[in-house]
CSV table of C-alpha atoms in Angstrom, one decimal:
chain,number,residue,atom,x,y,z
A,16,MET,CA,0.0,0.0,0.0
A,17,ARG,CA,1.5,3.4,-1.1
A,18,ASN,CA,1.3,6.3,1.2
A,19,PRO,CA,-0.8,9.0,-0.7
A,20,LYS,CA,1.3,11.9,0.9
A,21,ILE,CA,4.5,10.4,-0.5
A,22,VAL,CA,3.0,9.8,-3.9
A,23,ARG,CA,1.9,13.5,-3.9
A,24,MET,CA,5.3,14.7,-2.9
A,25,VAL,CA,6.9,12.6,-5.6
A,26,GLN,CA,4.4,14.0,-8.2
A,27,LEU,CA,5.2,17.6,-7.1
A,28,ALA,CA,8.9,16.9,-7.2
A,29,LEU,CA,8.6,15.5,-10.7
A,30,LEU,CA,6.7,18.7,-11.8
A,31,CYS,CA,9.4,20.8,-10.2
A,32,ALA,CA,12.2,18.8,-11.9
A,33,LEU,CA,10.3,19.0,-15.4
A,34,SER,CA,9.9,22.8,-15.0
A,35,ILE,CA,13.6,23.2,-14.4
A,36,LEU,CA,14.5,20.9,-17.2
A,37,LEU,CA,12.3,22.9,-19.6
A,38,MET,CA,14.0,26.1,-18.5
A,39,PHE,CA,17.2,24.7,-19.8
A,40,VAL,CA,15.9,23.2,-23.0
A,41,VAL,CA,13.4,25.9,-24.2
A,42,ARG,CA,14.8,29.4,-23.5
A,43,PHE,CA,14.8,32.4,-25.9
A,44,PRO,CA,14.5,36.2,-25.7
A,45,ILE,CA,11.3,37.6,-27.2
A,46,PHE,CA,12.5,41.1,-27.7
A,47,PRO,CA,16.1,41.7,-29.0
A,48,ALA,CA,16.2,45.1,-27.4
A,49,ALA,CA,15.6,43.5,-23.9
A,50,PRO,CA,17.4,40.1,-24.2
A,51,PHE,CA,17.2,39.6,-20.4
A,52,LEU,CA,13.5,39.0,-20.8
A,53,GLU,CA,13.6,35.3,-21.8
A,54,TYR,CA,10.7,33.0,-22.4
A,55,ASP,CA,11.0,29.4,-21.1
A,56,MET,CA,8.4,26.7,-20.7
A,57,GLY,CA,9.0,26.3,-17.0
A,58,ASP,CA,5.7,27.6,-16.0
A,59,VAL,CA,3.7,25.0,-17.9
A,60,PRO,CA,4.4,22.1,-15.4
A,61,ILE,CA,3.7,24.5,-12.7
A,62,LEU,CA,0.3,25.3,-14.2
A,63,ILE,CA,-0.4,21.7,-14.8
A,64,GLY,CA,0.4,20.9,-11.2
A,65,THR,CA,-1.9,23.7,-10.1
A,66,PHE,CA,-4.9,22.2,-12.1
A,67,MET,CA,-4.0,18.8,-10.7
A,68,PHE,CA,-3.5,19.6,-7.0
A,69,GLY,CA,-4.9,23.1,-6.4
A,70,PRO,CA,-3.5,26.6,-6.0
A,71,VAL,CA,-1.6,26.0,-2.8
A,72,SER,CA,0.5,23.2,-4.3
A,73,GLY,CA,0.9,25.5,-7.4
A,74,LEU,CA,2.3,28.2,-5.3
A,75,LEU,CA,4.6,25.7,-3.6
A,76,ILE,CA,5.9,24.5,-6.9
A,77,THR,CA,6.3,28.1,-8.0
A,78,VAL,CA,8.5,29.0,-4.9
A,79,VAL,CA,10.6,25.8,-5.2
A,80,VAL,CA,11.1,26.4,-8.9
A,81,SER,CA,11.9,30.1,-8.6
A,82,VAL,CA,14.7,29.4,-6.0
A,83,LEU,CA,16.2,26.6,-8.1
A,84,GLN,CA,16.0,28.9,-11.1
A,85,TRP,CA,17.9,31.5,-9.2
A,86,LEU,CA,20.5,29.1,-8.0
A,87,ILE,CA,21.2,26.9,-11.1
A,88,VAL,CA,19.5,28.2,-14.3
A,89,SER,CA,20.0,32.0,-14.2
A,90,PRO,CA,22.1,33.0,-11.3
A,91,GLN,CA,22.9,36.3,-13.0
A,92,SER,CA,19.3,37.5,-12.5
A,93,GLY,CA,19.9,37.1,-8.7
A,94,TRP,CA,17.1,37.5,-6.0
A,95,VAL,CA,15.3,40.0,-8.4
A,96,GLY,CA,14.7,37.2,-10.9
A,97,ALA,CA,13.4,34.9,-8.3
A,98,VAL,CA,11.1,37.5,-6.7
A,99,MET,CA,9.8,38.5,-10.1
A,100,HIS,CA,9.1,34.9,-11.1
A,101,ILE,CA,7.4,34.2,-7.8
A,102,PHE,CA,5.0,37.1,-8.2
A,103,ALA,CA,4.3,36.6,-11.9
A,104,THR,CA,3.7,33.0,-11.9
A,105,GLY,CA,2.2,33.1,-8.4
A,106,ALA,CA,-0.5,35.6,-9.5
A,107,PHE,CA,-1.2,33.3,-12.5
A,108,VAL,CA,-1.4,30.1,-10.4
A,109,LEU,CA,-3.5,31.7,-7.6
A,110,ILE,CA,-6.2,33.0,-9.9
A,111,ALA,CA,-6.2,30.1,-12.4
A,112,GLY,CA,-6.0,27.5,-9.7
A,113,THR,CA,-8.9,28.9,-7.6
A,114,ILE,CA,-11.1,29.3,-10.6
A,115,TYR,CA,-10.3,25.8,-11.9
A,116,LYS,CA,-10.8,24.2,-8.5
A,117,LYS,CA,-14.4,25.6,-8.4
A,118,ASN,CA,-15.1,24.6,-12.1
A,119,LYS,CA,-13.2,21.5,-13.3
A,120,SER,CA,-14.5,21.5,-16.9
A,121,LEU,CA,-13.1,22.5,-20.3
A,122,LYS,CA,-14.9,25.8,-20.0
A,123,GLY,CA,-13.6,26.2,-16.5
A,124,ALA,CA,-10.1,25.6,-17.7
A,125,VAL,CA,-10.3,28.1,-20.4
A,126,ILE,CA,-11.8,30.8,-18.1
A,127,ALA,CA,-9.1,30.0,-15.4
A,128,LEU,CA,-6.2,30.2,-17.9
A,129,ILE,CA,-7.5,33.5,-19.3
A,130,CYS,CA,-8.1,35.1,-15.9
A,131,GLY,CA,-4.7,33.8,-14.8
A,132,SER,CA,-3.1,35.5,-17.7
A,133,ILE,CA,-4.8,38.8,-17.1
A,134,ALA,CA,-3.9,38.6,-13.3
A,135,MET,CA,-0.2,38.0,-14.2
A,136,ILE,CA,-0.1,41.0,-16.6
A,137,ILE,CA,-1.8,43.3,-14.1
A,138,ALA,CA,0.3,42.1,-11.1
A,139,MET,CA,3.5,42.6,-12.9
A,140,VAL,CA,2.9,46.3,-13.7
A,141,PRO,CA,3.7,47.5,-10.1
A,142,MET,CA,6.3,44.8,-9.7
A,143,ASN,CA,8.1,46.0,-12.9
A,144,TYR,CA,7.9,49.6,-11.5
A,145,LEU,CA,9.1,48.7,-8.1
A,146,ILE,CA,11.5,45.6,-8.4
A,147,SER,CA,12.9,45.5,-11.9
A,148,PRO,CA,15.0,48.6,-11.4
A,149,PHE,CA,17.2,46.6,-9.0
A,150,TYR,CA,18.6,44.9,-12.2
A,151,LEU,CA,20.1,48.3,-13.1
A,152,LEU,CA,21.4,49.5,-9.8
A,153,SER,CA,25.1,50.4,-9.5
A,154,ASP,CA,27.3,52.8,-7.5
A,155,GLN,CA,26.8,55.4,-10.3
A,156,LEU,CA,23.1,54.7,-10.7
A,157,PRO,CA,20.9,55.0,-7.6
A,158,TYR,CA,17.5,53.4,-7.3
A,159,ARG,CA,15.3,56.4,-8.4
A,160,ALA,CA,17.5,57.0,-11.5
A,161,ALA,CA,17.4,53.2,-12.2
A,162,GLN,CA,13.7,53.3,-11.8
A,163,GLN,CA,13.3,56.2,-14.3
A,164,MET,CA,15.7,54.5,-16.7
A,165,TYR,CA,13.7,51.3,-16.5
A,166,MET,CA,10.4,52.9,-17.0
A,167,ASP,CA,11.7,54.9,-20.0
A,168,ASN,CA,13.5,52.0,-21.7
A,169,TYR,CA,12.1,48.7,-20.7
A,170,PHE,CA,8.6,49.0,-19.2
A,171,TRP,CA,6.6,48.4,-22.4
A,172,TYR,CA,9.0,45.5,-23.2
A,173,SER,CA,8.3,44.0,-19.8
A,174,THR,CA,4.5,44.4,-20.2
A,175,GLY,CA,4.6,42.9,-23.7
A,176,PHE,CA,6.8,40.1,-22.5
A,177,ASN,CA,4.3,39.2,-19.7
A,178,ALA,CA,1.4,39.2,-22.2
A,179,ILE,CA,3.2,37.0,-24.7
A,180,LYS,CA,4.6,34.7,-22.0
A,181,SER,CA,1.1,34.2,-20.4
A,182,ILE,CA,-0.5,33.5,-23.8
A,183,LEU,CA,2.1,30.9,-24.7
A,184,ASN,CA,1.8,29.3,-21.3
A,185,THR,CA,-1.9,29.2,-21.6
A,186,VAL,CA,-1.9,27.6,-24.9
A,187,LEU,CA,0.7,25.0,-23.9
A,188,THR,CA,-0.9,24.2,-20.7
A,189,PHE,CA,-4.3,23.7,-22.4
A,190,VAL,CA,-2.8,21.4,-25.0
A,191,LEU,CA,-0.6,19.4,-22.7
A,192,TYR,CA,-2.7,19.1,-19.5
A,193,LYS,CA,-4.6,15.8,-20.1
A,194,GLY,CA,-1.5,14.1,-21.4
A,195,MET,CA,0.5,15.1,-18.4
A,196,VAL,CA,-2.2,13.9,-16.0
A,197,ARG,CA,-2.1,10.5,-17.6
A,198,VAL,CA,1.8,10.3,-17.2
A,199,LEU,CA,1.6,11.3,-13.5
A,200,ARG,CA,-1.2,8.8,-12.9
A,201,LEU,CA,1.3,6.0,-13.7
A,202,ILE,CA,3.0,6.8,-10.5
A,203,ASP,CA,-0.1,5.9,-8.6
A,204,LYS,CA,-3.0,4.5,-10.5
A,205,SER,CA,-5.2,4.5,-7.4
A,206,ASN,CA,-5.0,8.3,-6.9
A,207,SER,CA,-8.5,9.3,-7.9
A,208,GLN,CA,-7.9,13.0,-7.0
A,209,LEU,CA,-6.3,13.7,-10.3
A,210,CYS,CA,-8.7,15.1,-12.9
């Protein structure tokens, strides 16, 4: 007899590992003028895990993946990258997961993914204003000057990036969700909580 808690932990760990793997394999800048804004598919397993296990598990996966991303995938982005990823993906996961948990249907999934995308884009506007300037800080460029420079040069790229990223993640999650559930069910065929 398998312990359901251990099975769940293994499934969540596999989703984290898949997320990190996808960050290495699929990674490209969307805007040449802002090459630090790179799309990767790492959020897709996070969203799939959110739909399977709920928004709290989705947030847990988000935090674990964000810290691992900071440490092993893109250490050059530092704590700023980790914080931005937690807020961006966390907003998406929280809204999409909450909506889908209440309406587990095809229509519910579509509504959840659209609302999650909108939540991410909106949540990142103040985060880009407040946190992103830390990328530009130096001895010669204090926070206020970095903030103004970011707003003048990169704000619209960041907003466009978040819109494109959320749309790509929505489409990929929608397409891959059922297949991924089947794969994770192989770990424990008796786990009836998966959709």
